[in-house]
Structures are given as C-alpha cells and as structure tokens.
Amino acid sequence: MAALQSLLVCVIFAFAAILIPTNTSAQLSADFYQKVCPRALPVIRSVVKRAIIREPRMGASLLRLHFHDCFVNGCDGSNLLDDTANFTGEKTALPNLNSLRGFDVVDEIKAAVDKYCKASVVSCADILAVAARDSVRILGGSFYKVLLGRRDARNASRNDANTNLPPPFFSFSQLISNFQAHGLDLKDLVVLSGGHSIGLARCTTFRARIYNDTNIDKSFAASMQKGCPVNGEDNNTEPLDATTTKFDTVYYKALLKNEGLLHSDQELFKNNGSDSDKLVQYYSNHPRGFAKDFGVSMIKMGNMKPLTGNLGEIRLNCRRVN
C-alpha cells in the first residue's frame, strides 16, 4: 500500500509539472518573426522612415521611447500605456511628462504591421526596439541586428519611472551607479549617451547648466541663454548637438569643448584623464568605432529584463492592456 501511495504521489507531481509553463525563459532572437510574419521589420521601417521625413526630430523621439522603456523594469512597452480611472502609468512621471513623444507614430506602426501580418503578433515592446534601430540607421548611423521576442507588460509604474530614469542634472557618480544598477557599465554609459547626437532638449532640462555650471564654454552658454531665460519658457528647445538630425560623433566633439548642453552629458568629459574622458576622446575621432559600439550597447540594453514565453501579452493596442 505504501508503495502504491508513493507511486501515486510521483504521478501527481509529474502531471503537475507538465501543466506548469516551461517557456517563460525563452530567448530573444533576431529572426523571431521570420515564420509568423517575415516582412514585419520592413513594414516597421517604412512607417518610421515616413515619420522622420515628416518630422526629422521624430527619430530621436523614437530612440528615447525605447531607452525610457528599458530603464523602467525592463523593455516591455510599459511606458506606452495610457492612464485610466484605475491605473496610473509612466507617461506622467517627471522624466516623461510633456517630454516623451512619438506615441502616435507607434500607433501607426502597430496598425500597419498588424494589418500586414493579418494578426497581432508583433509586440509593442519589439516595435520600440526596432523603431529605435531604424531611426538611428535612417539618420546616418549603422545597422545592427535587433533581438526580438519581447512581450508587453500588463502594468506600469510612475514611481519606478521617477526613480529609475537618470535625470539631466545627475553627477558622473550618480550616472554610473544608475547604469550599473541596470547591468550596464561605463562604456555603455558613454556610448549610449551618444544617442544625444540627435534630438532637442527643453530649456527646463539645461537651464541650471547654462547659468550655473563653470565647466561650460562662455560663448556657448550665452548663445543658449538667448532662447532659455532664467525664468519661464520651459518648453523652448535647443539642439543637443550642432547636427541634431544626423547620427554622428559631433556630440562627443562638443564635450571636448565644454559645449555639452546637458549637465549629465558634460559629466562624461572633465579633462582629467579618466576612463570616461578617454572614451569620449576615442569616439570623437572614431565614427566607425562609435557606430559599432553603439549597436552592441543598444542590444545589451534591449536585453534588460524582457518578458518572454508566457509572460505578459501581445497588446492589440499599445496604449492599453488587452
């Protein structure tokens, strides 16, 4: 009898194990959609290209959407969710409010790819990753293979967005601590900051730098002050570097001249012989090295805590859970 009971227990546990999903740790792969929708990526690229032609700034906005997604509990499309009566998402977090943009383009991409695939098989999180890569490429950067297979979060956290996204006033030690907390290192910090090679910044993000910082070129500061007064005009914008619609290394050249627009950018170069200084100097003179390393770090960032397998969902609408 005891032997029979033991056998029954083993059978019950074995059956229970069969019922437990085993593919929640599935790996991301570059050809994830090859069988279910082989033309999904070209469709995404075509929409991104049209959006950038309409508004060149949109490339930087789509790149930033991916960054702000990944740094808050992983690359899961959580920052796309709208607030509801019972839910407060990340769009109203301080780093995102009146700042994060491109949501309409994401909607446009989602509609186009779902129509082509004849089903909702491409996640919103993957759309952000691919759109970021395509934006970089369209604006002059290098191509890199995006790993795919992310699923979409069913929740979001405004508090985590406020806590996890590095603000533009961070010191170097705060920046490196923030990146290390996300599994990234000094090289990732310096190379991913090169994303500021494209796009604009609002006055409220650099006002303190142009009026208070001492490690800033005086002529550059005076020029920025014309469009960003001490008080008011918070939403006035200035280019993050001199070639704001071209993905290049001018951003790093500006840091060498103390012309970084954001305090956090200039923290990467202090002319003191640090490892960070050396990386800035290297990238300023090696566009190909920057392009290669940027792709490597983007892939590394894109692998941060993705939902795969049976976790999360594939949203029908990127702005709300199914």
Coordinates of C-alpha atoms in Angstrom, one line a residue:
M1 CA 0.0 0.0 0.0
A2 CA 2.8 2.4 0.9
A3 CA 4.5 1.7 -2.4
L4 CA 1.2 2.4 -4.3
Q5 CA 0.8 5.7 -2.4
S6 CA 4.3 6.8 -3.3
L7 CA 3.7 5.9 -6.9
L8 CA 0.5 8.0 -6.9
V9 CA 2.3 11.0 -5.4
C10 CA 5.0 10.8 -8.1
V11 CA 2.4 10.6 -10.8
I12 CA 0.5 13.6 -9.4
F13 CA 3.7 15.7 -9.2
A14 CA 4.8 14.7 -12.7
F15 CA 1.4 15.7 -14.1
A16 CA 1.5 19.0 -12.3
A17 CA 5.0 19.6 -13.8
I18 CA 3.5 19.1 -17.2
L19 CA 0.9 21.8 -16.5
I20 CA 3.5 24.4 -15.5
P21 CA 4.5 26.5 -18.4
T22 CA 8.2 25.9 -19.3
N23 CA 8.9 28.5 -21.9
T24 CA 8.8 31.7 -19.8
S25 CA 12.5 32.0 -20.1
A26 CA 12.6 31.8 -23.9
Q27 CA 15.4 33.7 -25.5
L28 CA 15.2 36.7 -27.8
S29 CA 16.4 36.1 -31.4
A30 CA 17.0 38.2 -34.5
D31 CA 14.7 36.0 -36.6
F32 CA 11.8 35.7 -34.1
Y33 CA 9.2 36.9 -36.6
Q34 CA 10.6 35.1 -39.7
K35 CA 8.0 32.4 -39.8
V36 CA 4.9 34.2 -38.4
C37 CA 5.4 37.5 -40.3
P38 CA 8.6 37.6 -42.4
R39 CA 8.0 41.2 -43.6
A40 CA 7.2 42.7 -40.2
L41 CA 10.5 44.5 -39.9
P42 CA 10.4 46.2 -43.3
V43 CA 6.9 47.4 -42.6
I44 CA 8.1 49.0 -39.3
R45 CA 11.0 50.6 -41.1
S46 CA 8.7 52.1 -43.8
V47 CA 6.5 53.8 -41.2
V48 CA 9.5 55.1 -39.3
K49 CA 11.0 56.5 -42.5
R50 CA 7.8 58.3 -43.3
A51 CA 7.5 59.7 -39.8
I52 CA 11.1 61.0 -39.9
I53 CA 10.6 62.6 -43.3
R54 CA 7.5 64.4 -41.9
E55 CA 9.5 65.5 -38.8
P56 CA 13.2 64.7 -38.6
R57 CA 13.1 65.1 -34.8
M58 CA 10.9 62.0 -34.6
G59 CA 13.9 59.7 -34.9
A60 CA 15.3 61.0 -31.6
S61 CA 11.9 60.7 -30.0
L62 CA 11.5 57.0 -31.0
L63 CA 15.1 56.3 -29.8
R64 CA 14.2 57.9 -26.5
L65 CA 11.0 56.0 -26.1
H66 CA 13.0 52.7 -26.2
F67 CA 15.5 54.0 -23.7
H68 CA 12.8 55.2 -21.3
D69 CA 11.0 51.9 -21.7
C70 CA 14.0 49.6 -20.9
F71 CA 15.2 51.6 -17.9
V72 CA 11.9 51.1 -16.1
N73 CA 11.5 47.5 -15.2
G74 CA 12.9 46.2 -18.5
C75 CA 12.0 46.5 -22.2
D76 CA 8.3 45.7 -22.0
G77 CA 6.4 48.6 -23.6
S78 CA 5.1 49.8 -20.2
N79 CA 5.7 53.5 -21.0
L80 CA 3.2 53.3 -23.8
L81 CA 0.2 52.6 -21.5
D82 CA -2.3 55.5 -21.0
D83 CA -3.6 56.3 -17.6
T84 CA -7.1 55.1 -16.8
A85 CA -9.5 55.6 -13.9
N86 CA -7.9 52.7 -12.1
F87 CA -4.4 52.9 -13.3
T88 CA -1.6 55.4 -13.4
G89 CA 1.1 54.7 -15.9
E90 CA 4.6 56.2 -16.7
K91 CA 3.6 58.9 -19.1
T92 CA 3.0 61.5 -16.3
A93 CA 6.3 60.6 -14.5
L94 CA 8.6 63.7 -14.2
P95 CA 11.1 62.5 -16.8
N96 CA 8.3 61.8 -19.3
L97 CA 5.7 64.5 -18.7
N98 CA 5.5 66.9 -21.6
S99 CA 8.7 65.3 -22.9
L100 CA 8.2 61.8 -24.1
R101 CA 6.7 61.8 -27.6
G102 CA 6.2 59.6 -30.6
F103 CA 3.2 57.7 -29.3
D104 CA 1.1 58.5 -32.5
V105 CA 3.9 57.0 -34.6
V106 CA 3.9 53.8 -32.5
D107 CA 0.2 53.6 -33.1
E108 CA 0.8 54.0 -36.8
I109 CA 3.4 51.3 -36.8
K110 CA 1.2 48.9 -34.8
A111 CA -1.7 49.4 -37.2
A112 CA 0.5 48.8 -40.3
V113 CA 2.3 45.8 -39.0
D114 CA -0.9 44.1 -37.7
K115 CA -2.6 44.7 -41.0
Y116 CA 0.3 43.2 -42.9
C117 CA 0.7 40.2 -40.6
K118 CA -3.1 39.7 -40.5
A119 CA -2.9 39.3 -36.7
S120 CA -1.4 41.0 -33.7
V121 CA 1.8 39.0 -33.5
V122 CA 4.4 41.8 -33.1
S123 CA 4.6 43.2 -29.6
C124 CA 4.7 46.9 -28.8
A125 CA 8.0 46.4 -26.9
D126 CA 9.6 44.9 -30.0
I127 CA 8.2 47.8 -32.1
L128 CA 10.0 50.3 -29.8
A129 CA 13.3 48.3 -30.2
V130 CA 13.1 48.1 -34.0
A131 CA 11.9 51.7 -34.4
A132 CA 14.8 52.9 -32.3
R133 CA 17.3 51.0 -34.5
D134 CA 15.6 52.1 -37.7
S135 CA 15.7 55.7 -36.6
V136 CA 19.4 55.6 -35.9
R137 CA 20.0 54.0 -39.3
I138 CA 17.8 56.4 -41.3
L139 CA 19.6 59.4 -39.6
G140 CA 23.1 58.2 -40.6
G141 CA 24.0 55.6 -38.0
S142 CA 24.9 52.0 -38.6
F143 CA 22.6 49.0 -38.8
Y144 CA 22.6 46.5 -36.0
K145 CA 20.5 43.4 -35.6
V146 CA 17.8 43.8 -33.0
L147 CA 17.0 40.7 -30.9
L148 CA 13.2 40.1 -30.8
G149 CA 10.6 38.2 -29.0
R150 CA 9.7 40.6 -26.2
R151 CA 6.1 40.6 -24.9
D152 CA 4.2 43.5 -23.5
A153 CA 3.7 44.4 -19.8
R154 CA 0.2 44.4 -18.3
N155 CA 1.2 47.1 -15.8
A156 CA 3.4 50.2 -15.4
S157 CA 4.8 52.3 -12.5
R158 CA 5.1 56.0 -12.4
N159 CA 7.1 55.8 -9.2
D160 CA 9.6 53.5 -10.8
A161 CA 9.9 55.8 -13.8
N162 CA 10.6 58.7 -11.4
T163 CA 13.2 56.6 -9.6
N164 CA 15.0 54.7 -12.4
L165 CA 15.4 57.2 -15.2
P166 CA 18.6 59.2 -14.9
P167 CA 17.8 63.0 -14.9
P168 CA 19.9 65.6 -16.8
F169 CA 21.3 67.0 -13.5
F170 CA 23.0 63.8 -12.4
S171 CA 26.7 63.8 -11.5
F172 CA 29.1 61.3 -13.0
S173 CA 29.0 59.1 -9.9
Q174 CA 25.2 59.1 -10.0
L175 CA 25.1 58.3 -13.7
I176 CA 27.5 55.3 -13.4
S177 CA 25.6 54.0 -10.3
N178 CA 22.3 54.2 -12.2
F179 CA 23.7 52.4 -15.2
Q180 CA 25.4 49.7 -13.1
A181 CA 22.0 49.1 -11.3
H182 CA 20.7 48.2 -14.8
G183 CA 23.5 45.8 -15.6
L184 CA 25.3 48.4 -17.8
D185 CA 28.9 49.6 -17.4
L186 CA 31.0 52.7 -18.1
K187 CA 31.4 52.0 -21.8
D188 CA 27.6 51.6 -22.1
L189 CA 27.0 54.9 -20.3
V190 CA 29.4 56.8 -22.6
V191 CA 28.3 55.2 -25.9
L192 CA 24.5 55.2 -25.2
S193 CA 24.8 58.9 -24.2
G194 CA 25.8 59.3 -27.8
G195 CA 22.1 58.9 -28.6
H196 CA 22.1 62.7 -27.8
S197 CA 23.7 63.1 -31.2
I198 CA 20.2 63.6 -32.4
G199 CA 17.2 65.5 -31.0
L200 CA 16.3 68.5 -28.9
A201 CA 16.3 69.3 -25.2
R202 CA 13.8 71.5 -23.4
C203 CA 15.0 74.6 -21.6
T204 CA 14.0 73.2 -18.2
T205 CA 16.5 70.4 -18.6
F206 CA 19.5 72.6 -19.2
R207 CA 18.8 75.9 -17.6
A208 CA 20.8 75.2 -14.5
R209 CA 23.8 74.2 -16.6
I210 CA 23.9 77.3 -18.8
Y211 CA 23.5 79.7 -15.8
N212 CA 25.3 77.9 -13.0
D213 CA 27.9 75.4 -14.3
T214 CA 31.5 76.6 -14.5
N215 CA 32.8 73.9 -16.9
I216 CA 30.9 75.4 -19.9
D217 CA 32.2 77.4 -22.8
K218 CA 31.1 81.0 -22.1
S219 CA 30.1 81.8 -25.7
F220 CA 28.1 78.6 -25.9
A221 CA 26.3 79.4 -22.6
A222 CA 25.5 82.9 -23.8
S223 CA 24.1 81.5 -27.1
M224 CA 21.8 79.0 -25.2
Q225 CA 20.7 81.7 -22.8
K226 CA 19.1 83.7 -25.6
G227 CA 16.4 81.0 -26.0
C228 CA 16.3 79.9 -22.4
P229 CA 15.7 82.8 -19.9
V230 CA 16.3 82.4 -16.2
N231 CA 12.5 82.2 -15.7
G232 CA 9.8 80.9 -18.0
E233 CA 9.8 79.5 -21.5
D234 CA 10.4 76.0 -20.0
N235 CA 9.4 74.2 -23.2
N236 CA 11.7 76.2 -25.6
T237 CA 14.1 73.7 -27.2
E238 CA 17.7 73.7 -28.3
P239 CA 19.6 71.1 -30.3
L240 CA 21.6 68.5 -28.2
D241 CA 24.4 69.0 -30.7
A242 CA 25.2 71.0 -33.8
T243 CA 24.0 68.3 -36.2
T244 CA 20.7 67.4 -34.5
T245 CA 19.2 65.3 -37.4
K246 CA 22.4 63.4 -38.2
F247 CA 23.6 60.5 -36.1
D248 CA 27.3 61.2 -35.8
T249 CA 30.1 62.0 -33.4
V250 CA 29.7 65.8 -33.2
Y251 CA 28.2 65.2 -29.8
Y252 CA 31.5 64.0 -28.4
K253 CA 33.4 66.7 -30.1
A254 CA 31.2 69.2 -28.3
L255 CA 32.0 67.7 -24.9
L256 CA 35.7 68.2 -25.6
K257 CA 35.0 71.9 -26.0
N258 CA 32.8 72.1 -22.8
E259 CA 29.7 72.5 -25.1
G260 CA 27.6 69.7 -23.8
L261 CA 24.1 71.0 -23.5
L262 CA 23.0 68.9 -20.5
H263 CA 24.9 68.8 -17.2
S264 CA 24.9 65.0 -17.3
D265 CA 26.4 65.0 -20.8
Q266 CA 29.4 67.2 -19.8
E267 CA 29.9 65.0 -16.8
L268 CA 31.3 62.4 -19.2
F269 CA 34.3 64.6 -20.0
K270 CA 36.1 66.6 -17.3
N271 CA 39.5 66.6 -19.0
N272 CA 41.1 64.8 -16.0
G273 CA 42.4 61.7 -17.8
S274 CA 39.6 59.5 -16.6
D275 CA 38.5 56.4 -18.4
S276 CA 35.3 58.3 -19.3
D277 CA 37.4 61.1 -20.8
K278 CA 39.4 58.6 -22.9
L279 CA 36.2 57.0 -24.3
V280 CA 34.8 60.5 -25.2
Q281 CA 38.1 61.3 -27.0
Y282 CA 38.1 58.0 -28.8
Y283 CA 34.5 58.3 -30.1
S284 CA 35.0 61.9 -31.1
N285 CA 37.7 60.7 -33.6
H286 CA 36.4 57.2 -34.5
P287 CA 32.9 57.3 -36.0
R288 CA 33.1 53.6 -37.0
G289 CA 34.1 52.6 -33.5
F290 CA 31.2 54.6 -32.1
A291 CA 28.7 53.1 -34.6
K292 CA 29.9 49.6 -33.8
D293 CA 29.9 50.0 -30.0
F294 CA 26.5 51.8 -30.1
G295 CA 24.9 48.8 -31.6
V296 CA 26.5 46.5 -29.1
S297 CA 25.3 48.6 -26.2
M298 CA 21.8 49.0 -27.6
I299 CA 21.4 45.2 -27.9
K300 CA 22.7 44.9 -24.3
M301 CA 20.2 47.5 -23.1
G302 CA 17.4 45.8 -25.2
N303 CA 18.0 42.6 -23.3
M304 CA 17.2 44.1 -19.9
K305 CA 14.5 42.0 -18.2
P306 CA 12.3 41.3 -21.3
L307 CA 9.1 39.5 -20.8
T308 CA 9.2 36.3 -23.0
G309 CA 7.4 33.0 -23.3
N310 CA 4.1 33.1 -21.5
L311 CA 4.8 36.3 -19.5
G312 CA 2.9 39.4 -20.4
E313 CA 0.9 39.6 -23.6
I314 CA 0.9 40.9 -27.2
R315 CA -1.2 44.1 -27.0
L316 CA -3.9 44.8 -29.6
N317 CA -3.5 48.5 -28.8
C318 CA -0.2 49.7 -27.5
R319 CA -1.9 52.2 -25.2
R320 CA -3.9 49.7 -23.2
V321 CA -3.8 46.2 -21.9
N322 CA -5.9 43.6 -23.6

